[in-house]
Coordinates of C-alpha atoms in Angstrom, one line a residue:
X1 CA -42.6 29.5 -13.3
X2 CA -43.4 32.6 -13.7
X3 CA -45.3 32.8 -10.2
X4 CA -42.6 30.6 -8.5
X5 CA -40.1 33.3 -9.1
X6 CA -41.8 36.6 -8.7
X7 CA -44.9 36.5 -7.3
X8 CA -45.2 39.3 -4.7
X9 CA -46.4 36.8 -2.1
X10 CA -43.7 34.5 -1.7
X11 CA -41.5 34.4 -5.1
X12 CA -38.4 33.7 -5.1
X13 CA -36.7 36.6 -6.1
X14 CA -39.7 38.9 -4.6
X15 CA -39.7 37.8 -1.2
X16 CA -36.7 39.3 1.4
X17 CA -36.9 37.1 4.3
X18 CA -34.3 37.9 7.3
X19 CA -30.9 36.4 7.0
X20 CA -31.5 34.7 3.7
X21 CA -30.4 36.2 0.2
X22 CA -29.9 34.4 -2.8
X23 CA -27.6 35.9 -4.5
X24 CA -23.8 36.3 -3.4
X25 CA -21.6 33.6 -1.3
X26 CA -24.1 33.4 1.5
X27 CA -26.7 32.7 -1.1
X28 CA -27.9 30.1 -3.0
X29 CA -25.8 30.9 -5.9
X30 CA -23.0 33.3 -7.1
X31 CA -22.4 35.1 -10.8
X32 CA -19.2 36.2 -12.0
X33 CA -20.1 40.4 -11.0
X34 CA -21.1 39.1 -7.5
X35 CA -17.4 37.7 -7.3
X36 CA -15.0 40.9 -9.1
X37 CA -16.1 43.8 -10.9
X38 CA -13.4 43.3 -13.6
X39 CA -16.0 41.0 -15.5
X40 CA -17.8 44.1 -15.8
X41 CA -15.6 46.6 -16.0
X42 CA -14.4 45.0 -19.0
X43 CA -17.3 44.2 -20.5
X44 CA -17.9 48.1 -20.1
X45 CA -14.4 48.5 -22.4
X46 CA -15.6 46.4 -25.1
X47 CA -19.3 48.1 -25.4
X48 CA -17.0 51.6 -25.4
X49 CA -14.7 50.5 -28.1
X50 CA -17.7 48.6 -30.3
X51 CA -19.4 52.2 -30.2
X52 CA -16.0 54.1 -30.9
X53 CA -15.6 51.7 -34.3
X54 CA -19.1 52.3 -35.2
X55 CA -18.5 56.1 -35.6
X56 CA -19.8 57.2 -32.3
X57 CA -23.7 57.2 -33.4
X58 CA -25.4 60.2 -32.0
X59 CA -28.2 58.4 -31.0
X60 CA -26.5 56.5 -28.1
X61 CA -26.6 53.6 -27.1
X62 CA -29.0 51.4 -24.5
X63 CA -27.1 48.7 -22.7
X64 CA -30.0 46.9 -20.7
X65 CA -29.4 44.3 -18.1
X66 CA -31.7 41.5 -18.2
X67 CA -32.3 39.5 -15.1
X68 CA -33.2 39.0 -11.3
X69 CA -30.6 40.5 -9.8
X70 CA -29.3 43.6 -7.8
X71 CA -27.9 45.3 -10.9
X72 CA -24.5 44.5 -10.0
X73 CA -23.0 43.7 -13.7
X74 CA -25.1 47.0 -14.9
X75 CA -23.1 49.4 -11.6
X76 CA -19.7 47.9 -13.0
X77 CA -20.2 48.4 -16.9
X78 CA -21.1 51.8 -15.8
X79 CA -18.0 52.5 -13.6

């Protein structure tokens, strides 16, 4: 699978080929950041008030997003 997916020499998420993309409407699917940013923006309000009830640690905090995409959910959490 793991080849399929992102092997540098034709993976799926690895290779850009001209006029095809697969994320998005004109891909071959679509997730709910590539459709509003208010999934993430909100998701960006809960992680700010979970770390306001916890006391503010001074250690921060890592949000990491995990998976194939552009970093789309990551940009709106952020914003």
């Amino acid at each position: 699978m793991r080849q399929c997916l992102t092997s540098p020499e034709g993976g799926y998420y690895t290779t850009k080929r001209e006029g095809r993309d697969q994320f998005g409407q004109k891909g071959d699917f679509v997730t709910s950041p590539e459709i509003s940013q208010v999934f993430g923006e909100l998701l960006g309000v809960w992680l700010v008030a979970e770390w306001m009830l916890q006391g503010r640690k001074k250690h921060g905090v890592e949000i990491i997003e995990v998976g194939p995409g552009r970093g789309t959910l990551m940009d709106d959490i952020l914003r």
